[in-house]
mmCIF file of C-alpha atoms in Angstrom:
data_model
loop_
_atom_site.group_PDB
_atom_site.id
_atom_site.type_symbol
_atom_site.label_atom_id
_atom_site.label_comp_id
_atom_site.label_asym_id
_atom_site.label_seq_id
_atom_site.Cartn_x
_atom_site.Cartn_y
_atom_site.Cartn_z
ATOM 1 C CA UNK A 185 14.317 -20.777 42.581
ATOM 2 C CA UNK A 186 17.241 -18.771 43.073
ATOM 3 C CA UNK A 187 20.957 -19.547 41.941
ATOM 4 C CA UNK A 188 23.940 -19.582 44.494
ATOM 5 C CA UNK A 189 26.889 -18.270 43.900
ATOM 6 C CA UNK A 190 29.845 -20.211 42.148
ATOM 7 C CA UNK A 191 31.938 -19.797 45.077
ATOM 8 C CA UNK A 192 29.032 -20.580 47.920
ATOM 9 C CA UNK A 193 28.158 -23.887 45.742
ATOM 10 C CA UNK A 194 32.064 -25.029 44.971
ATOM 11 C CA UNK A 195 32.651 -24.564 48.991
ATOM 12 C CA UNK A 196 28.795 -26.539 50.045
ATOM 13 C CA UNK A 197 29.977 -29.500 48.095
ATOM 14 C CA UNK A 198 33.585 -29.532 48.972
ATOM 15 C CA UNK A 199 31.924 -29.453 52.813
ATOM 16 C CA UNK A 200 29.081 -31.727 52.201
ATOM 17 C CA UNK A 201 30.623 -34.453 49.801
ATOM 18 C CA UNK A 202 34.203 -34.835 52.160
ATOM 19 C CA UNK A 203 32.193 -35.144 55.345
ATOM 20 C CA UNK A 204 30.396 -38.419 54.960
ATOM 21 C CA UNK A 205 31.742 -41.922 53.816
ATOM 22 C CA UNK A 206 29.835 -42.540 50.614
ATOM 23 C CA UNK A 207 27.862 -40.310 47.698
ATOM 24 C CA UNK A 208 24.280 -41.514 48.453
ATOM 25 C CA UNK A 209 24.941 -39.754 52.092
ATOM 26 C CA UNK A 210 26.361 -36.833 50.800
ATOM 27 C CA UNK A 211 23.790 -36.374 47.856
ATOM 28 C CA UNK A 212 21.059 -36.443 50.611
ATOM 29 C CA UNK A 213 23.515 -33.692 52.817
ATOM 30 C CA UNK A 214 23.359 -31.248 49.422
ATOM 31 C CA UNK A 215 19.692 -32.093 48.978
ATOM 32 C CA UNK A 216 19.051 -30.907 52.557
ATOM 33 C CA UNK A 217 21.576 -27.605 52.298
ATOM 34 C CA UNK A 218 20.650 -26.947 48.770
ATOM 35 C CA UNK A 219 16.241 -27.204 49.110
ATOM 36 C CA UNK A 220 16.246 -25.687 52.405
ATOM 37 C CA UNK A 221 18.204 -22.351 50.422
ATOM 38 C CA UNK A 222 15.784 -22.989 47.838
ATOM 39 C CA UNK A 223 18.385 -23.410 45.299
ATOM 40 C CA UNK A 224 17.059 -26.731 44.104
ATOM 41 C CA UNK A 225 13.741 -28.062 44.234
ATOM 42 C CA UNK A 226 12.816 -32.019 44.895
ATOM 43 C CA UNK A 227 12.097 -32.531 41.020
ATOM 44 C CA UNK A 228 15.808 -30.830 40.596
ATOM 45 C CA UNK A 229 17.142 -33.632 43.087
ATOM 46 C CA UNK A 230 15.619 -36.122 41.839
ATOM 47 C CA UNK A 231 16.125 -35.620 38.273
ATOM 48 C CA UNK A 232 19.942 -35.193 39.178
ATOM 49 C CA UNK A 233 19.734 -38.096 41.363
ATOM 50 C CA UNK A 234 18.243 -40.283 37.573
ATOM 51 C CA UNK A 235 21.113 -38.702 35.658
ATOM 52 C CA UNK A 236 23.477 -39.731 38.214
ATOM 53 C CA UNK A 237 22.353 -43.383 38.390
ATOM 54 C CA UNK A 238 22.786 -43.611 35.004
ATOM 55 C CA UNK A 239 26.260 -42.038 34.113
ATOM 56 C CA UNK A 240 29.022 -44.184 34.286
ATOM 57 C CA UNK A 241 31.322 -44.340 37.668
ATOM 58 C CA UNK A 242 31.182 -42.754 40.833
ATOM 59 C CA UNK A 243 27.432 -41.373 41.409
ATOM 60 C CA UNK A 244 28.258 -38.344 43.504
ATOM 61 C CA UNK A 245 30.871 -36.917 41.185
ATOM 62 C CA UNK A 246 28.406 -37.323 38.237
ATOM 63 C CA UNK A 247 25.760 -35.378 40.271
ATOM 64 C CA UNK A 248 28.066 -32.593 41.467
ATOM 65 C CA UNK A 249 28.499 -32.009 37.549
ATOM 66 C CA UNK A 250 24.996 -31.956 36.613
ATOM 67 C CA UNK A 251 24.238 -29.653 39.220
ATOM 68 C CA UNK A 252 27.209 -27.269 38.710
ATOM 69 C CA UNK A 253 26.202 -27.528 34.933
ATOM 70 C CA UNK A 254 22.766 -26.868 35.327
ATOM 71 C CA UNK A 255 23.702 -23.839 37.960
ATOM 72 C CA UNK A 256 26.478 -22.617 36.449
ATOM 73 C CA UNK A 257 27.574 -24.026 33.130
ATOM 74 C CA UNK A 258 30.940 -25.389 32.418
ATOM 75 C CA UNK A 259 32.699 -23.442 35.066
ATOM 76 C CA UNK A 260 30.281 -24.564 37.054
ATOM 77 C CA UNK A 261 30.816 -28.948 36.301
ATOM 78 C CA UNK A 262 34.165 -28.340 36.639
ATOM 79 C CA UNK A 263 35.165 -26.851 39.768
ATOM 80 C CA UNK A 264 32.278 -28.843 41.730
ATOM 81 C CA UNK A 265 34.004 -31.868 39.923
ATOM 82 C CA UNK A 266 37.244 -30.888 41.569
ATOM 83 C CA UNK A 267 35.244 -29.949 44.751
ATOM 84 C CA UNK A 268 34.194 -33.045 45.254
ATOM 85 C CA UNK A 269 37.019 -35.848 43.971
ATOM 86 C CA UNK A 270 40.256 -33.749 45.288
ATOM 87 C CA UNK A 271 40.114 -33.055 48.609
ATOM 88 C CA UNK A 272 39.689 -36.845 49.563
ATOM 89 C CA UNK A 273 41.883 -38.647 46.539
ATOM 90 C CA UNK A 274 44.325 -35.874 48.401
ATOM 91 C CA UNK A 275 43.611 -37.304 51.345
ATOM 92 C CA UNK A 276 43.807 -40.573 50.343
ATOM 93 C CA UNK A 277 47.369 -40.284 48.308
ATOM 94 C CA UNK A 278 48.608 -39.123 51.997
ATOM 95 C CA UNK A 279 47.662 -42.541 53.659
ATOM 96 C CA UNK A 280 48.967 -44.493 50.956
ATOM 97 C CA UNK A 281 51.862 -43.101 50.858
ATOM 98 C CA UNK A 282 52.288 -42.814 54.905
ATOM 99 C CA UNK A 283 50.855 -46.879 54.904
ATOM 100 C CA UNK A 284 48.543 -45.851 58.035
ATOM 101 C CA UNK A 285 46.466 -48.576 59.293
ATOM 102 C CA UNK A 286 44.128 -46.193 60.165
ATOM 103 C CA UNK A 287 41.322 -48.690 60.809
ATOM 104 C CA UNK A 288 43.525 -50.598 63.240
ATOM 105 C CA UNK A 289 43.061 -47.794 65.643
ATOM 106 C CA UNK A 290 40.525 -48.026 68.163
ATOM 107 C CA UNK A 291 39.091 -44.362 67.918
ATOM 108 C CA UNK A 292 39.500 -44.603 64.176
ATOM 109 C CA UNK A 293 37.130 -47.641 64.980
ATOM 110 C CA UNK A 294 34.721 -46.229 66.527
ATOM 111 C CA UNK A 295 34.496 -43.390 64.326
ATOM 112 C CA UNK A 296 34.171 -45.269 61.122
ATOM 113 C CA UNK A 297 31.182 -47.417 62.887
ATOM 114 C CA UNK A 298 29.561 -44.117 64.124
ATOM 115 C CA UNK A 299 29.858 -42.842 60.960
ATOM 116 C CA UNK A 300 28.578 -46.174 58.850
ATOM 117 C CA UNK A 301 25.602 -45.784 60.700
ATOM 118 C CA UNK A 302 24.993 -42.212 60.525
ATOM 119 C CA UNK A 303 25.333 -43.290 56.284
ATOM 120 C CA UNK A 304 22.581 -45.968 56.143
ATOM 121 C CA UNK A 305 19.857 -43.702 58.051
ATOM 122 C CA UNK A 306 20.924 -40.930 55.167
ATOM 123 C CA UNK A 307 20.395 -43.760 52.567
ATOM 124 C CA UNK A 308 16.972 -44.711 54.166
ATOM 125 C CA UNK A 309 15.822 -40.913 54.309
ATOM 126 C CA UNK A 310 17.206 -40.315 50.485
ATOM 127 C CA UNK A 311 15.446 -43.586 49.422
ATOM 128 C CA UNK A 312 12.271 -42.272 51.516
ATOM 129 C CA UNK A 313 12.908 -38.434 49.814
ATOM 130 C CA UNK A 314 12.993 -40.437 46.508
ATOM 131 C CA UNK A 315 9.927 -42.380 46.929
ATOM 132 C CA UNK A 316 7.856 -40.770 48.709
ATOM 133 C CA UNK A 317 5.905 -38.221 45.579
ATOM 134 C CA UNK A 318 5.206 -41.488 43.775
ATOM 135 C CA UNK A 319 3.680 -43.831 46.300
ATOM 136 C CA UNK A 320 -0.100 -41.885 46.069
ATOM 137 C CA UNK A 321 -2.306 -41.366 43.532
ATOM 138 C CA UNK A 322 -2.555 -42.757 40.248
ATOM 139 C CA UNK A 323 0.961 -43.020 40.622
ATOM 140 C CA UNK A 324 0.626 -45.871 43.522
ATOM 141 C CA UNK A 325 0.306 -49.452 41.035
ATOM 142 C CA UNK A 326 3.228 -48.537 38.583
ATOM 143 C CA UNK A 327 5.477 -47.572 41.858
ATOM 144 C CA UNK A 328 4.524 -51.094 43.142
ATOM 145 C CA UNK A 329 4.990 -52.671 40.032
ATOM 146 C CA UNK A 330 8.219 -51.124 39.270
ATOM 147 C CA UNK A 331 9.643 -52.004 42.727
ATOM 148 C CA UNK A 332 8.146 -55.385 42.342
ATOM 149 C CA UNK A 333 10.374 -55.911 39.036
ATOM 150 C CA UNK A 334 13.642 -53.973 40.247
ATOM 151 C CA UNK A 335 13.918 -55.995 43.771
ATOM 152 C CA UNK A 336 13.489 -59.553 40.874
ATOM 153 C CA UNK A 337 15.696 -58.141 39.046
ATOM 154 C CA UNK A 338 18.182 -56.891 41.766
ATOM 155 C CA UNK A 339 18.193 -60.677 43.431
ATOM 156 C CA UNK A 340 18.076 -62.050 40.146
ATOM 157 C CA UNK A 341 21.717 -60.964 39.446
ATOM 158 C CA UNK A 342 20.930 -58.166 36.184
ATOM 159 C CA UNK A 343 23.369 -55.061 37.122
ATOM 160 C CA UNK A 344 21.676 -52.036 37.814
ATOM 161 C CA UNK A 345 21.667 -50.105 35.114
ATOM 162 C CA UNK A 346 20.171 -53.321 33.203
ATOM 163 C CA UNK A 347 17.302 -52.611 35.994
ATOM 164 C CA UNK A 348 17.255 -49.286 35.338
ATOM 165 C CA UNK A 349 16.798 -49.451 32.362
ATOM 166 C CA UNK A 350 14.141 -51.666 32.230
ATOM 167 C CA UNK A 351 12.598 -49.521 35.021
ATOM 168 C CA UNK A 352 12.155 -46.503 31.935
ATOM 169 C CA UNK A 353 10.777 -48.954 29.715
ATOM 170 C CA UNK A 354 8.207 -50.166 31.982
ATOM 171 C CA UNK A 355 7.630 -46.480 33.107
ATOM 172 C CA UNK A 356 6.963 -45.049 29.809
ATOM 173 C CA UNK A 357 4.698 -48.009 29.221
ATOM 174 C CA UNK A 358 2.610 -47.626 32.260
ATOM 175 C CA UNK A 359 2.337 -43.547 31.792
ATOM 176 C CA UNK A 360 -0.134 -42.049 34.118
ATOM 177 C CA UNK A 361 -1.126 -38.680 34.226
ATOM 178 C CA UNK A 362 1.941 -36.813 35.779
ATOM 179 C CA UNK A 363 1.949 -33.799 37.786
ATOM 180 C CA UNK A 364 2.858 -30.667 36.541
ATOM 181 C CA UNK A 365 6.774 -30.040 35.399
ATOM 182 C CA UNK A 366 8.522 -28.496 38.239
ATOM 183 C CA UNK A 367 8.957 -25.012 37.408
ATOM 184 C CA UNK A 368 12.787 -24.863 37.825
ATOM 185 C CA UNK A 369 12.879 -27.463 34.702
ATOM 186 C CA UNK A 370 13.158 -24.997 31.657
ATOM 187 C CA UNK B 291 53.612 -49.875 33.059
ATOM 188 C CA UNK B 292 53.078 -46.547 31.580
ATOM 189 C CA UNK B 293 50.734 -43.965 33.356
ATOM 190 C CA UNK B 294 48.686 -43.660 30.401
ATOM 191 C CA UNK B 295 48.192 -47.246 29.697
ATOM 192 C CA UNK B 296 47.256 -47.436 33.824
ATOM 193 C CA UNK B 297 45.110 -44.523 33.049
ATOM 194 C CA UNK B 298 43.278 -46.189 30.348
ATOM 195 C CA UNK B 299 42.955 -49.577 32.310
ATOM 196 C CA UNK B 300 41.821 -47.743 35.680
ATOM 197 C CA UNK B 301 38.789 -45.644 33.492
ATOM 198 C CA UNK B 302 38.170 -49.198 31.328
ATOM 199 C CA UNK B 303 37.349 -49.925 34.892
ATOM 200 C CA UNK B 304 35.447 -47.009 35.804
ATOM 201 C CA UNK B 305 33.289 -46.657 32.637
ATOM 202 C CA UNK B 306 32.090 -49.863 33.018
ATOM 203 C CA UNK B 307 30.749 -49.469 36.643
ATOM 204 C CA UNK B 308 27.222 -48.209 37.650
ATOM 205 C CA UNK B 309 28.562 -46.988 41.480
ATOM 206 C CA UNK B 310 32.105 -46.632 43.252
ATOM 207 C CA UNK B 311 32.786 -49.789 44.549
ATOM 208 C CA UNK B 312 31.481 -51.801 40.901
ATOM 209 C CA UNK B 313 34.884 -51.011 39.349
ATOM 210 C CA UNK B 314 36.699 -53.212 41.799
ATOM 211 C CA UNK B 315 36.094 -56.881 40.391
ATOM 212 C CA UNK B 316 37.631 -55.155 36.502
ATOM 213 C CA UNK B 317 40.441 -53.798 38.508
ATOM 214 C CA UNK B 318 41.749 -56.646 39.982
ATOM 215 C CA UNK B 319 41.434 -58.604 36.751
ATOM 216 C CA UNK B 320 43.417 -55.694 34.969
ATOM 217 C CA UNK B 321 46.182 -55.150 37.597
ATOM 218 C CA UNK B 322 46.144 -58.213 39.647
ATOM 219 C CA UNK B 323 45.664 -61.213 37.296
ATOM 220 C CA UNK B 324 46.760 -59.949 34.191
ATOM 221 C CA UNK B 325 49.630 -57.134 34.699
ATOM 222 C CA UNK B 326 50.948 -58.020 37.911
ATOM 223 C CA UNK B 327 51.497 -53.782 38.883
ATOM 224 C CA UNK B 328 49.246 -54.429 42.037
ATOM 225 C CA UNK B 329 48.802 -57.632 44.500
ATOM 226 C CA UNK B 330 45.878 -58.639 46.116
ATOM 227 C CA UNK B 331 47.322 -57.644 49.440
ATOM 228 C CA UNK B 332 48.001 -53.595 47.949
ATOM 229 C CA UNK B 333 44.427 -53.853 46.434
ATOM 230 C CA UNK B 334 42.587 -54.706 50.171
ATOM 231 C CA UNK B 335 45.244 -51.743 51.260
ATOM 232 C CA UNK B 336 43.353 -49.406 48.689
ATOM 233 C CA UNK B 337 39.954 -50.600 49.780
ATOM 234 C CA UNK B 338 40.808 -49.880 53.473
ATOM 235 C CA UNK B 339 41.891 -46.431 53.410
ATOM 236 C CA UNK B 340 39.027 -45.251 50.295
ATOM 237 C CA UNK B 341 36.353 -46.678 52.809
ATOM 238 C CA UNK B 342 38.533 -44.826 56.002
ATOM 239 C CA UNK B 343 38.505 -41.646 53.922
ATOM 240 C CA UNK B 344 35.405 -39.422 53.498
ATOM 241 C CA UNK B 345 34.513 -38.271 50.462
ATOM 242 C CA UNK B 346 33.313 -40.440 47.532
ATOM 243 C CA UNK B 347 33.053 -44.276 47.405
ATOM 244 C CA UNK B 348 34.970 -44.697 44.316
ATOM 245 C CA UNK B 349 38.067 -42.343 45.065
ATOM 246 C CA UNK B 350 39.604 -45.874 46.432
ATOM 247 C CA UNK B 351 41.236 -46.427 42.976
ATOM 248 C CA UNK B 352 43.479 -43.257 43.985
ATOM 249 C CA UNK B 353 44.970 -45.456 46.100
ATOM 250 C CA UNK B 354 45.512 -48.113 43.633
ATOM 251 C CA UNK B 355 47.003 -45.789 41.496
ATOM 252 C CA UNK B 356 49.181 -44.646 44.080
ATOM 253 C CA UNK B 357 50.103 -48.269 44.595
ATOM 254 C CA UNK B 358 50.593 -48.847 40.745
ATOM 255 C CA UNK B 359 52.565 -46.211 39.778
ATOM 256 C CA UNK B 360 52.998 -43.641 43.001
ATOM 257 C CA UNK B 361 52.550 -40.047 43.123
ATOM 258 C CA UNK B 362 51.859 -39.686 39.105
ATOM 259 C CA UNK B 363 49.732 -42.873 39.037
ATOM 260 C CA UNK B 364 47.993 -41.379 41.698
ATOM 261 C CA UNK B 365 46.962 -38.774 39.554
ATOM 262 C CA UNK B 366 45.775 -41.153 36.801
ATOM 263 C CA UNK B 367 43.864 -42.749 38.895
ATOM 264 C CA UNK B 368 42.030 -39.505 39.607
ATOM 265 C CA UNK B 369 41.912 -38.387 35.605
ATOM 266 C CA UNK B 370 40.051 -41.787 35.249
ATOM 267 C CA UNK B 371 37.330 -41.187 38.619
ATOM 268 C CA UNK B 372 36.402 -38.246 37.355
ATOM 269 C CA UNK B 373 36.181 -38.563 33.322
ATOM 270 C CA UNK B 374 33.133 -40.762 33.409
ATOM 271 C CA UNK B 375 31.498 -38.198 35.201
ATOM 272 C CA UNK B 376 31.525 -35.550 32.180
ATOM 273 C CA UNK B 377 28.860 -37.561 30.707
ATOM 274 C CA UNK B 378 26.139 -36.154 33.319
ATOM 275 C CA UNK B 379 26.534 -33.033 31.498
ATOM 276 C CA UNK B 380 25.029 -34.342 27.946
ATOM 277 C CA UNK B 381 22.336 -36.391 30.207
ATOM 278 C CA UNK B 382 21.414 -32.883 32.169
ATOM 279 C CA UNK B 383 21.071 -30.720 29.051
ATOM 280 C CA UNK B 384 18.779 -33.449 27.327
ATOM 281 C CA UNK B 385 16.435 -34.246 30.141
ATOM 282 C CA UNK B 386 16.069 -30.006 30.627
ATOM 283 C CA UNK B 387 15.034 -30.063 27.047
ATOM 284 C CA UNK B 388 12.970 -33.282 26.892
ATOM 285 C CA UNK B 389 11.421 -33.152 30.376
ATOM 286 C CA UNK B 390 8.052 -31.855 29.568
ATOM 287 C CA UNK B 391 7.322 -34.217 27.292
ATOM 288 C CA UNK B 392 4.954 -36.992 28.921
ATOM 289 C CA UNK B 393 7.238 -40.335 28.184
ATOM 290 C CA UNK B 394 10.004 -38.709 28.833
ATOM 291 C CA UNK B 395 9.009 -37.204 32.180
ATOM 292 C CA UNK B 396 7.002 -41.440 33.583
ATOM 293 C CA UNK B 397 10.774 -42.554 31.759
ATOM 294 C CA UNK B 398 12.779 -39.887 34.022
ATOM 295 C CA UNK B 399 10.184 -40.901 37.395
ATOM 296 C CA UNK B 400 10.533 -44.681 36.681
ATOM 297 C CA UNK B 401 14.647 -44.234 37.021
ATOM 298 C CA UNK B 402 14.014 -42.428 40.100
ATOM 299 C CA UNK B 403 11.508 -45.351 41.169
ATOM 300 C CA UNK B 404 13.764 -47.989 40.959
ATOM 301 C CA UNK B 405 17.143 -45.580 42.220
ATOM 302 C CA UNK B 406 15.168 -45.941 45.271
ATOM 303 C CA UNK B 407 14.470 -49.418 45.325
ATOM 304 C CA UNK B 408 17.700 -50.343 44.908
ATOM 305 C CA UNK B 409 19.330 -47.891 47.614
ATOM 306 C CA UNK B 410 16.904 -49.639 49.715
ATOM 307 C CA UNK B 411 18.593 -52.882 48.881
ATOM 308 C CA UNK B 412 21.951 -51.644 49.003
ATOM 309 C CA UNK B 413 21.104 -50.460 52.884
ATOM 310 C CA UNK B 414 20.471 -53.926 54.091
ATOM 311 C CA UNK B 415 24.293 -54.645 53.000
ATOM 312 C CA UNK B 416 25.641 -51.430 54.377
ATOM 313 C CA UNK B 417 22.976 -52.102 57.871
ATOM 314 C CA UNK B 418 25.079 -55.168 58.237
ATOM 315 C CA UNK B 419 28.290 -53.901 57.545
ATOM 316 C CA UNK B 420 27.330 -51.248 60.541
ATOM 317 C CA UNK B 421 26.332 -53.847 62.657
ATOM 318 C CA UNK B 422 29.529 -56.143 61.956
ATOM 319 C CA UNK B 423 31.918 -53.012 62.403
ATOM 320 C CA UNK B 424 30.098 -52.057 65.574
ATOM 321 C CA UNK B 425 31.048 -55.564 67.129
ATOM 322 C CA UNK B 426 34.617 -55.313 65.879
ATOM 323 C CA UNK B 427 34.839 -52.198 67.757
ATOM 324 C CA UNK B 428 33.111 -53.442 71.150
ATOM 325 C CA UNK B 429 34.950 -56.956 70.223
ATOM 326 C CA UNK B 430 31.805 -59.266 70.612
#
């Protein structure tokens, strides 16, 4: 694996995270950019995807600094942190203070429909991306299980990272033989 | 209200919250109900333009600062977005360190497990909010 450069990761992020309308999207836009450069593996995803889950607040800022952490330290965290959080609150400060009804528009409209749509198929694929190494195998029954007890859980009312939570527990419990650590995990 | 007693209400808020909408129902009973420095109506304002704007979920609050306390409430707002995030960093480092080890690694897969499941759940509500938007705009 292969690091990118400070500047060629702040600008990816600034361009992938301020192009869609929610984090899951734009996480699965930086997985796409980011594996296809071979600067970060699936296991590197995913594990940034767990750490993100379970850090307090917005999910995409929290993987933005894990991954400019783990690439580049604190310099790094930081200016993906900004990368990601001030072009839109920027953005957002100017239609406060301007009071645009943007979504009144009809273009606007259509644009914001287009572009809920085009966020849900990236939340399928990530969920898919996500999935998809633990659903054969020996890994197959605690997958099942697991989603058995988070989709209770979920329509039960406990907040997610309750289910989380309970999701390591169970996993730890139900250890199977894994496969090998990904190689860009010291 | 004083920009540092918004800022420590809006990341109260944030802290608390597992994704970037969660922090809204805290919000409202900080700024709403209890102080009064936003109304209902300013709050739905703030919803509107975060979801209009690209970029992440939970930047809406930017515009409740904004609304709060304008241009420097605004930038509280932001300080409290992006402080909970710092705590990936700790998370990172460990899990580096700690993957290799067996529990640690079925722990670090089960987290991914249900992340999964529960983006699938989330996408029936945002499938429906795509549909429903979708027949604003075509007005059926």
């Amino acid at each position: 694996m292969t690091t990118p450069s400070l500047r060629t990761l702040t600008w990816l992020v600034c361009r992938d995270v301020n192009r869609t309308l929610g984090g899951i999207a734009s996480m699965e836009l930086l997985r796409r950019t980011l594996t296809a450069s071979g600067w970060l593996t699936e296991d590197g995803h995913a594990m940034l995807v767990a750490v993100s889950r379970v850090t307090p607040g917005t999910n995409i800022l929290a993987y933005c600094v894990g991954l400019g952490w783990w690439l580049h330290g604190w310099r790094g965290a930081l200016l993906l942190l900004a990368a990601a959080s001030v072009p839109a609150s920027f953005l957002i400060v100017i239609l406060s203070a301007t009071l645009v009804r943007i979504d009144q528009h009809p273009v606007v409209k259509v644009v914001i429909a287009v572009g809920m749509i085009v966020a849900t198929l990236l939340v399928l694929s990530t969920a898919w991306h996500l999935l998809r190494p633990h659903v054969k195998g020996p890994n197959a029954i605690r997958t099942g299980v697991i989603a058995v007890m988070v989709i209770g859980l979920f329509f039960g009312g406990v907040t997610p990272v309750r289910i989380l939570l309970a999701a390591a527990i169970v996993g730890m419990l139900m250890m199977t033989p894994s496969p090998p650590a990904s190689s860009e995990v010291e | 209200m004083s920009i540092v007693a918004l800022y420590f209400l809006l990341l109260k808020a944030t802290v608390t919250s597992f994704a970037g909408m969660g922090s809204l129902p805290q919000i409202r009973q900080d700024l709403v109900v209890t102080h009064g420095v936003v109304t209902d109506e300013e709050l739905s304002q703030a919803v509107v333009i975060g979801r209009s704007a690209p970029g992440p979920v939970g930047a809406y609050i930017v515009a409740v600062g904004y609304f709060a306390g304008g241009g420097a409430g605004a930038l509280a707002a932001w300080l409290a977005m992006i402080t909970p995030a710092v705590i990936a960093i700790p998370l990172v480092t460990l899990l580096r360190q700690w993957l290799h080890l067996a529990r640690v690694r079925a722990a670090v897969d089960a987290v991914v497990i249900a992340s999964a499941v529960l983006l699938l759940a989330s996408v029936i509500r945002m499938a429906i909010d795509s549909v429903e938007q979708l027949s604003r705009v075509f007005g059926r």
